[in-house]
Coordinates of C-alpha atoms in Angstrom, one line a residue:
M1 CA -41.7 -51.0 -23.6
K2 CA -39.3 -49.1 -25.9
P3 CA -41.6 -45.7 -25.4
V4 CA -41.6 -46.4 -21.5
R5 CA -37.7 -46.6 -21.7
N6 CA -37.5 -43.2 -23.7
L7 CA -39.8 -41.5 -21.3
V8 CA -37.5 -42.8 -18.3
S9 CA -34.3 -41.6 -20.0
K10 CA -35.9 -38.1 -20.7
S11 CA -37.3 -37.7 -17.2
I12 CA -33.5 -38.6 -16.0
L13 CA -32.0 -36.4 -18.2
V14 CA -34.4 -33.4 -17.3
L15 CA -33.5 -34.1 -13.5
L16 CA -29.9 -34.1 -14.5
L17 CA -30.0 -30.8 -16.4
P18 CA -29.8 -28.5 -13.5
G19 CA -26.7 -30.3 -12.0
L20 CA -25.1 -30.4 -15.5
A21 CA -25.4 -26.9 -16.1
V22 CA -23.9 -25.9 -12.4
L23 CA -20.8 -28.1 -13.3
L24 CA -20.6 -26.7 -16.6
W25 CA -20.9 -23.2 -15.5
G26 CA -18.2 -23.7 -13.0
A27 CA -15.9 -25.5 -15.4
L28 CA -16.4 -22.6 -18.0
P29 CA -13.9 -19.5 -17.9
P30 CA -15.5 -16.5 -16.6
T31 CA -16.8 -13.7 -19.0
T32 CA -14.1 -11.2 -19.6
G33 CA -14.4 -7.6 -20.4
G34 CA -16.4 -4.7 -18.7
T35 CA -15.4 -1.9 -16.3
L36 CA -15.5 -1.9 -12.7
A37 CA -16.3 1.4 -10.7
I38 CA -14.9 1.7 -7.6
R39 CA -15.2 4.5 -4.9
M40 CA -12.0 4.7 -2.5
P41 CA -11.6 7.5 0.2
G42 CA -8.5 9.7 0.3
P43 CA -6.2 11.7 -2.5
L44 CA -5.4 10.1 -5.7
D45 CA -2.6 12.6 -6.5
L46 CA 0.4 10.4 -5.9
L47 CA 0.4 7.3 -8.0
D48 CA 4.3 6.8 -8.0
P49 CA 5.1 3.6 -6.2
A50 CA 7.7 5.3 -4.1
H51 CA 5.5 8.4 -3.0
A52 CA 1.8 6.9 -3.0
E53 CA 0.6 7.1 0.5
S54 CA -3.1 6.9 1.0
P55 CA -4.9 3.7 0.9
A56 CA -6.2 4.7 -2.5
E57 CA -3.0 5.6 -4.0
R58 CA -1.3 2.5 -2.7
Q59 CA -3.9 0.4 -4.3
V60 CA -3.6 1.9 -7.8
A61 CA 0.1 2.1 -7.6
A62 CA 0.3 -1.6 -6.9
L63 CA -2.0 -2.5 -9.6
V64 CA 0.6 -0.6 -12.2
A65 CA 4.0 -1.4 -10.9
E66 CA 5.2 -4.6 -9.1
P67 CA 8.1 -5.3 -6.8
L68 CA 10.7 -7.8 -7.8
F69 CA 9.1 -10.6 -5.2
S70 CA 5.7 -11.6 -3.7
P71 CA 5.7 -11.9 0.0
G72 CA 5.1 -15.5 1.6
A73 CA 4.8 -16.9 5.0
N74 CA 7.5 -17.1 7.6
E75 CA 9.5 -14.2 5.8
T76 CA 10.0 -16.0 2.4
A77 CA 9.8 -14.5 -0.9
G78 CA 8.1 -15.8 -4.1
D79 CA 9.5 -15.2 -7.6
L80 CA 7.3 -12.2 -9.3
L81 CA 9.3 -10.4 -11.9
S82 CA 12.1 -13.0 -11.1
M83 CA 12.4 -16.3 -12.9
R84 CA 14.3 -17.8 -9.8
H85 CA 16.6 -16.5 -7.1
E86 CA 19.0 -17.6 -4.7
M87 CA 20.7 -16.5 -1.6
N88 CA 24.2 -17.7 -0.4
E89 CA 25.0 -19.7 2.7
G90 CA 26.3 -16.8 4.3
R91 CA 23.1 -14.6 3.6
T92 CA 25.2 -11.7 2.2
R93 CA 24.8 -12.2 -1.3
L94 CA 21.4 -12.4 -3.3
R95 CA 21.6 -13.5 -7.1
V96 CA 18.6 -12.9 -9.3
W97 CA 17.1 -14.2 -12.8
L98 CA 14.6 -12.0 -14.2
K99 CA 11.5 -13.8 -16.6
P100 CA 12.9 -13.5 -19.9
G101 CA 10.6 -11.4 -22.3
L102 CA 9.0 -9.6 -19.4
R103 CA 7.6 -6.2 -20.6
F104 CA 6.8 -2.9 -19.2
H105 CA 3.2 -1.1 -20.3
D106 CA 5.4 0.9 -23.0
G107 CA 6.5 -2.3 -24.7
S108 CA 10.0 -2.0 -23.6
L109 CA 11.9 -5.0 -21.9
L110 CA 12.4 -5.3 -18.2
R111 CA 16.1 -5.3 -17.7
S112 CA 18.5 -5.6 -14.8
E113 CA 19.4 -2.2 -15.3
D114 CA 15.9 -1.1 -14.5
V115 CA 15.9 -2.6 -11.2
K116 CA 19.2 -1.0 -10.3
A117 CA 17.8 2.4 -11.2
S118 CA 14.7 1.8 -9.1
Y119 CA 16.9 0.8 -6.3
E120 CA 19.2 3.7 -6.8
R121 CA 16.2 6.1 -6.8
L122 CA 14.8 4.9 -3.4
L123 CA 18.2 5.6 -1.7
R124 CA 18.1 9.1 -3.2
L125 CA 14.6 9.6 -1.6
S126 CA 16.0 8.3 1.4
A127 CA 14.8 11.4 3.5
Y128 CA 11.1 10.6 3.0
A129 CA 11.1 7.0 1.6
E130 CA 10.3 4.3 3.8
A131 CA 11.7 1.6 1.5
A132 CA 15.0 3.0 1.4
E133 CA 15.8 1.7 4.8
I134 CA 15.9 -1.8 3.2
L135 CA 18.6 -1.1 0.9
E136 CA 20.8 0.6 3.5
I137 CA 22.5 -2.7 4.1
V138 CA 23.6 -3.0 0.3
S139 CA 27.1 -2.5 -0.3
G140 CA 27.8 1.3 -1.4
A141 CA 24.3 2.4 -0.2
A142 CA 25.7 5.3 1.7
S143 CA 27.8 6.5 -1.2
C144 CA 24.9 6.2 -3.6
R145 CA 22.7 8.1 -1.2
E146 CA 24.9 11.0 -1.0
G147 CA 25.2 11.1 -4.9
R148 CA 28.7 10.3 -5.0
S149 CA 28.4 7.0 -7.0
R150 CA 26.1 4.3 -8.1
L151 CA 24.9 1.4 -5.9
T152 CA 27.9 -0.6 -6.2
G153 CA 26.7 -3.6 -4.3
F154 CA 24.2 -4.2 -7.4
E155 CA 26.0 -5.9 -9.9
V156 CA 24.7 -6.3 -13.4
L157 CA 25.8 -9.6 -14.8
S158 CA 23.5 -9.6 -17.8
P159 CA 20.2 -7.8 -19.1
V160 CA 18.5 -10.5 -17.0
E161 CA 20.9 -11.5 -14.2
F162 CA 22.3 -9.5 -11.3
V163 CA 23.6 -9.9 -8.0
I164 CA 23.1 -7.9 -4.9
R165 CA 25.9 -7.9 -2.2
L166 CA 25.0 -7.1 1.4
E167 CA 27.4 -5.8 4.2
R168 CA 25.7 -8.0 6.8
P169 CA 23.9 -11.1 6.8
E170 CA 20.3 -10.8 6.3
P171 CA 18.1 -14.0 5.7
S172 CA 15.2 -12.0 5.2
F173 CA 16.6 -9.4 2.5
A174 CA 14.5 -11.1 -0.3
F175 CA 11.3 -10.8 1.7
A176 CA 11.7 -7.1 2.3
L177 CA 12.0 -6.5 -1.5
S178 CA 8.5 -7.7 -2.0
R179 CA 6.9 -4.5 -0.4
P180 CA 4.8 -2.7 -2.9
D181 CA 6.9 0.6 -2.5
M182 CA 9.6 -1.3 -3.7
A183 CA 8.3 -1.8 -7.3
V184 CA 10.3 -1.5 -10.4
I185 CA 9.8 1.2 -12.9
P186 CA 12.1 1.6 -16.3
A187 CA 15.5 3.2 -15.8
R188 CA 14.4 6.4 -17.7
Q189 CA 11.7 7.0 -15.3
A190 CA 13.8 6.1 -12.2
R191 CA 16.4 8.7 -13.1
Q192 CA 14.0 11.6 -12.7
S193 CA 14.5 13.7 -9.7
L194 CA 10.6 14.4 -9.5
A195 CA 7.8 12.2 -8.5
V196 CA 6.5 10.4 -11.7
A197 CA 2.8 11.5 -12.5
S198 CA 2.2 8.4 -14.3
P199 CA 4.5 5.7 -13.8
I200 CA 5.1 3.0 -16.1
G201 CA 5.1 -0.8 -14.5
T202 CA 4.9 -4.5 -15.2
G203 CA 1.4 -4.8 -13.3
P204 CA -1.9 -6.0 -14.7
F205 CA -3.3 -2.7 -15.4
R206 CA -1.6 0.6 -16.9
I207 CA -2.8 4.2 -16.1
G208 CA -5.4 5.7 -18.8
D209 CA -7.3 8.9 -18.0
R210 CA -6.8 10.9 -14.6
N211 CA -7.3 13.8 -12.7
P212 CA -6.9 14.4 -8.8
R213 CA -10.1 12.8 -8.2
F214 CA -10.4 10.2 -10.7
V215 CA -7.9 7.5 -12.5
E216 CA -9.0 5.1 -15.2
L217 CA -6.8 1.9 -15.1
R218 CA -6.7 -0.3 -18.5
R219 CA -5.8 -3.7 -18.9
F220 CA -2.5 -4.4 -19.8
E221 CA -2.9 -7.0 -22.8
D222 CA 0.9 -8.4 -22.5
Y223 CA 0.7 -9.0 -18.4
H224 CA 3.2 -11.7 -17.6
G225 CA 0.4 -13.2 -15.4
G226 CA -1.9 -13.3 -18.3
P227 CA -4.5 -10.6 -19.1
A228 CA -7.0 -9.3 -16.3
Y229 CA -10.4 -10.4 -16.8
L230 CA -11.7 -6.8 -16.5
S231 CA -11.2 -4.4 -19.2
A232 CA -10.9 -1.4 -17.2
L233 CA -11.3 0.0 -13.4
R234 CA -12.6 3.3 -12.8
I235 CA -11.4 4.3 -9.5
Q236 CA -12.8 7.7 -7.9
R237 CA -12.2 9.4 -4.8
T238 CA -14.8 9.4 -2.3
D239 CA -14.9 12.1 0.7
S240 CA -18.1 10.7 3.1
I241 CA -19.7 7.7 4.0
D242 CA -22.6 9.3 2.5
D243 CA -21.2 9.4 -1.0
E244 CA -20.2 5.8 -0.8
T245 CA -23.7 5.1 0.1
E246 CA -25.4 7.1 -2.4
S247 CA -22.9 5.5 -5.1
L248 CA -23.9 2.2 -4.6
R249 CA -27.7 3.0 -4.0
L250 CA -27.6 4.7 -7.6
E251 CA -25.1 2.0 -8.9
K252 CA -22.5 4.6 -9.7
A253 CA -20.0 2.2 -8.2
Q254 CA -20.0 -1.4 -8.0
L255 CA -17.5 -1.5 -5.2
V256 CA -16.8 0.8 -2.4
A257 CA -13.8 0.7 0.1
Y258 CA -14.0 1.8 3.4
G259 CA -11.4 1.4 6.6
R260 CA -12.0 -0.3 9.8
R261 CA -9.8 1.4 12.4
E262 CA -8.0 -0.2 15.2
A263 CA -6.8 1.6 18.1
G264 CA -5.5 1.0 21.9
R265 CA -4.9 -2.7 21.3
S266 CA -2.9 -5.0 19.1
A267 CA -4.2 -6.3 15.6
R268 CA -4.2 -9.7 15.4
S269 CA -5.9 -10.5 12.2
A270 CA -6.2 -7.5 9.8
V271 CA -3.6 -5.3 7.9
G272 CA -3.6 -2.1 6.1
V273 CA -1.9 1.1 6.5
F274 CA -1.7 2.9 9.7
T275 CA -1.8 6.4 10.4
G276 CA 1.3 7.7 12.5
L277 CA 3.3 10.7 13.4
R278 CA 7.0 10.4 11.8
I279 CA 9.4 12.4 13.5
S280 CA 12.4 14.0 11.9
I281 CA 15.3 14.2 14.2
P282 CA 18.6 16.2 13.1
S283 CA 22.2 14.7 12.8
G284 CA 23.3 14.2 16.2
G285 CA 19.9 14.9 17.8
D286 CA 18.5 13.2 20.9
G287 CA 16.0 11.0 19.2
N288 CA 14.5 9.8 22.4
L289 CA 13.8 13.4 23.7
A290 CA 12.1 14.1 20.4
R291 CA 9.9 11.0 20.5
A292 CA 9.0 11.9 24.1
F293 CA 8.1 15.6 23.3
W294 CA 5.7 14.5 20.5
S295 CA 4.4 11.5 22.6
R296 CA 3.4 14.0 25.4
L297 CA 2.1 16.8 23.2
V298 CA -0.3 14.6 21.1
D299 CA -3.6 12.6 22.4
C300 CA -3.9 9.6 20.4
R301 CA -7.7 9.5 21.5
D302 CA -8.3 12.5 19.3
A303 CA -7.1 10.7 16.3
V304 CA -9.3 7.8 17.4
K305 CA -12.4 9.9 17.5
L306 CA -11.8 11.2 14.2
F307 CA -11.8 7.6 12.4
E308 CA -14.5 6.4 14.4
P309 CA -17.2 7.1 11.6
R310 CA -15.2 4.6 9.4
Q311 CA -15.7 1.8 11.8
R312 CA -19.3 1.0 10.2
A313 CA -20.2 -0.3 6.6
P314 CA -21.2 2.4 4.2
F315 CA -24.9 0.8 3.7
V316 CA -28.2 2.6 4.2
D317 CA -29.9 -0.7 4.2
E318 CA -27.7 -3.1 6.3
S319 CA -30.3 -5.9 5.5
K320 CA -29.6 -5.8 1.9
P321 CA -27.3 -8.9 0.8
Q322 CA -23.7 -7.4 0.4
A323 CA -20.4 -9.2 -0.1
V324 CA -17.6 -7.8 2.1
F325 CA -14.0 -8.7 0.8
G326 CA -12.2 -8.3 4.1
T327 CA -8.3 -8.7 3.8
V328 CA -8.1 -11.7 5.8
K329 CA -11.5 -13.6 5.2
A330 CA -10.7 -13.7 1.3
A331 CA -7.0 -14.7 1.9
D332 CA -5.7 -18.4 1.4
E333 CA -3.6 -20.0 4.1
K334 CA -0.2 -18.7 3.4
T335 CA -1.2 -15.4 3.0
R336 CA -2.9 -15.6 6.3
A337 CA 0.4 -16.5 8.0
W338 CA 2.0 -13.5 6.5
L339 CA -0.9 -11.3 7.6
T340 CA -0.6 -12.7 11.0
L341 CA 3.3 -12.1 10.8
L342 CA 2.5 -8.6 9.6
A343 CA -0.1 -7.8 12.4
D344 CA 2.5 -8.8 15.1
G345 CA 5.3 -6.5 13.6
A346 CA 2.8 -3.5 13.5
G347 CA 2.3 -3.3 17.5
S348 CA -0.4 -1.6 19.3
S349 CA -2.0 1.7 18.5
C350 CA -1.8 4.5 20.8
A351 CA 0.7 2.6 23.0
S352 CA 3.6 5.3 22.3
F353 CA 1.5 8.4 23.3
R354 CA 0.9 9.6 27.0
P355 CA -0.4 12.8 26.8
D356 CA 0.9 15.6 29.4
A357 CA 1.1 19.4 28.2
E358 CA 3.2 20.3 31.3
E359 CA 5.8 17.5 30.2
A360 CA 5.7 18.3 26.8
L361 CA 6.8 21.9 27.5
R362 CA 9.2 20.9 30.1
I363 CA 10.8 18.6 27.3
A364 CA 10.8 21.4 24.5
S365 CA 12.8 23.5 26.8
R366 CA 15.4 21.1 27.1
L367 CA 15.7 20.9 23.1
E368 CA 18.0 23.7 22.4
A369 CA 17.4 23.4 18.3
L370 CA 13.5 23.2 19.3
K371 CA 12.5 27.0 18.7
R372 CA 9.2 26.6 17.3
P373 CA 8.4 22.8 16.2
V374 CA 6.9 22.3 12.9
L375 CA 4.2 19.6 12.1
R376 CA 3.6 18.9 8.1
V377 CA 0.2 17.5 6.7
R378 CA -1.0 17.2 3.1
E379 CA -3.5 19.5 1.9
D380 CA -5.9 16.9 0.4
E381 CA -6.1 14.6 3.8
R382 CA -8.9 15.9 5.1
E383 CA -9.3 13.8 8.4
L384 CA -5.2 14.3 9.0
R385 CA -5.8 18.0 8.9
R386 CA -8.6 18.0 11.5
I387 CA -6.0 15.8 13.7
A388 CA -3.5 18.6 13.0
E389 CA -5.4 21.3 14.1
R390 CA -6.3 19.5 17.2
I391 CA -2.5 19.1 17.9
A392 CA -2.0 22.7 17.4
V393 CA -4.6 23.4 20.0
R394 CA -3.0 21.4 22.6
A395 CA 0.1 23.1 21.9
R396 CA -1.4 26.4 22.4
E397 CA -2.9 25.5 25.7
A398 CA 0.5 24.3 26.7
K399 CA 1.8 27.8 25.8
L400 CA 3.9 26.3 23.3
A401 CA 4.1 27.8 19.5
L402 CA 3.5 25.1 17.0
D403 CA 3.7 25.8 13.2
V404 CA 1.3 23.8 11.1
R405 CA 2.3 23.6 7.5
V406 CA -0.2 22.3 4.9
L407 CA 1.6 21.1 1.8
S408 CA 0.3 20.5 -1.7
S409 CA 0.6 17.1 -3.1
V410 CA 3.5 18.4 -5.1
E411 CA 5.5 19.6 -2.3
W412 CA 4.6 16.9 -0.1
A413 CA 6.3 14.5 -2.5
H414 CA 9.6 16.5 -2.5
R415 CA 9.6 17.5 1.1
S416 CA 12.9 16.8 3.2
P417 CA 13.5 16.9 6.8
D418 CA 13.6 20.2 8.9
G419 CA 15.2 20.3 12.0
W420 CA 13.1 19.0 15.0
S421 CA 9.7 18.6 13.0
A422 CA 7.1 15.8 12.5
E423 CA 4.4 15.0 9.9
L424 CA 1.2 13.2 9.7
G425 CA 0.8 10.5 7.1
H426 CA -0.1 7.0 6.1
Y427 CA 2.6 4.3 6.8
L428 CA 3.0 0.6 6.0
P429 CA 3.4 -1.8 9.1
N430 CA 7.1 -3.1 9.5
P431 CA 6.4 -7.1 9.3
S432 CA 10.2 -7.6 9.9
P433 CA 11.9 -5.3 12.5
D434 CA 15.2 -7.3 11.8
V435 CA 15.4 -6.0 8.1
L436 CA 13.9 -2.6 8.6
P437 CA 15.4 -0.2 11.2
R438 CA 12.8 1.0 13.5
T439 CA 11.6 4.2 12.3
N440 CA 10.5 7.0 14.0
V441 CA 6.8 6.7 13.3
L442 CA 4.7 6.8 16.4
P443 CA 1.3 4.9 15.3
L444 CA -2.1 6.8 16.0
A445 CA -4.7 4.8 14.2
R446 CA -4.9 1.6 11.8
L447 CA -7.1 1.7 8.5
Y448 CA -8.0 -1.9 7.3
P449 CA -9.0 -1.3 3.8
S450 CA -12.3 -3.5 2.9
L451 CA -14.4 -3.5 -0.1
A452 CA -18.0 -3.8 -0.5
G453 CA -20.5 -4.4 -3.2
S454 CA -23.3 -6.4 -4.5
T455 CA -23.0 -10.2 -4.7
E456 CA -24.8 -10.2 -7.9
R457 CA -22.2 -8.0 -9.6
V458 CA -18.9 -8.8 -8.5
V459 CA -17.1 -12.3 -8.1
G460 CA -13.4 -13.7 -8.3
L461 CA -11.8 -10.8 -6.1
R462 CA -8.7 -11.8 -4.0
A463 CA -7.4 -10.2 -1.1
G464 CA -3.6 -9.9 -0.5
P465 CA -0.8 -8.4 2.0
Y466 CA -0.8 -4.9 3.0
G467 CA -4.5 -4.3 2.6
L468 CA -4.2 -4.6 -1.3
F469 CA -6.8 -6.2 -3.3
S470 CA -6.1 -8.1 -6.9
F471 CA -8.4 -7.2 -9.7
D472 CA -6.7 -9.5 -12.2
D473 CA -9.0 -12.3 -11.5
A474 CA -12.3 -10.4 -10.6
W475 CA -14.9 -10.1 -13.1
E476 CA -18.5 -9.0 -13.3
R477 CA -21.3 -11.8 -13.4
R478 CA -23.5 -11.3 -16.6
P479 CA -27.1 -11.7 -15.9

């Protein structure tokens, strides 16, 4: 009987081994190391979080530098660089305690002075930095913006503790500080007058080798959230869907990013940057009249048509198994609620435009300062330049002289308002109109970044707010 019992035991063990292996595989930590190659559309020049604009630039900047808080549902803020924070009952005083021992990529410790200098920098960039509007309600913001004093409403209590005083109650102020362009960099970089070419942050990756079309991000071993699974990310600019498809086919990239456009209707369940027309209005000028002029001159449908190619996935063989990491599909319940709020705040594309060339000409005649309207666009934004060219054609048809100025990345980063002008660019949706004053940005088309790649190569990828992806817990599955 003993041989029979042994045979039965061995048979049971053989049957259980596959299931046991699966359990052990799931329980074991993932394999670390390796480099992930990613192709993303758009420029890769401006990696400074205060200047990053294209989806690729914003993604890289968010992996390098982090804001003080992380966004949560119902306009709440979670601690990221902070250990804890509290708002007083009157909602006019925010007290923050930083995580002790938290370090930047260069090894220096994060201090209260770094946060203060980063916020003062945004106020100095208020002419073109969207995030600066969040800080307008801080006591002393106006004087700081004009260069007459430091930000007096930001009181440093210790190297890891500070208080921010507001001029009016704002319950969602901490939530507004969670925007990726509110990221904190060292004070010595924040005090520079120019855009920082290689920003130093506290994020899971630091900047390595780079050129205008390529950037390598290397794992930051002392990251406060624990070192990333991947050793490096190699992000390269792509200019066409054909290039993306070929990259996947030849295995030059494991992931590609592409945008799904949304136009003419409200976005309910997806987020990302949107392409828009930002209007500059001189002091004392009639903002309503300026907005009316541009909304009559520009035909939003032209922009929609130019973005239509990015509506499809960049695959030659659609039947081949692929993993599409959507910003909503991969998000947890808490993030979903936040995404819905953000989508609601974004509004509808094209709703602000009612093209009428004759009416645009009549409005222009009423704007005394509008001798020759100026439209700015980045040199390396191919799709936006095509939109600008189409707007110029419509202006000529209306017998209206329009000056289209194409700026380099450096010129774009340091531009300033110039009379009655407008600029084509990418902007973050406003999730909380009560915190951010309504900016003069008319939405043209929405870009919802998604990442696609082979299910055999990449697992553990998370999606988060603002259409950004987290690669700190992503890894390549080994054969």
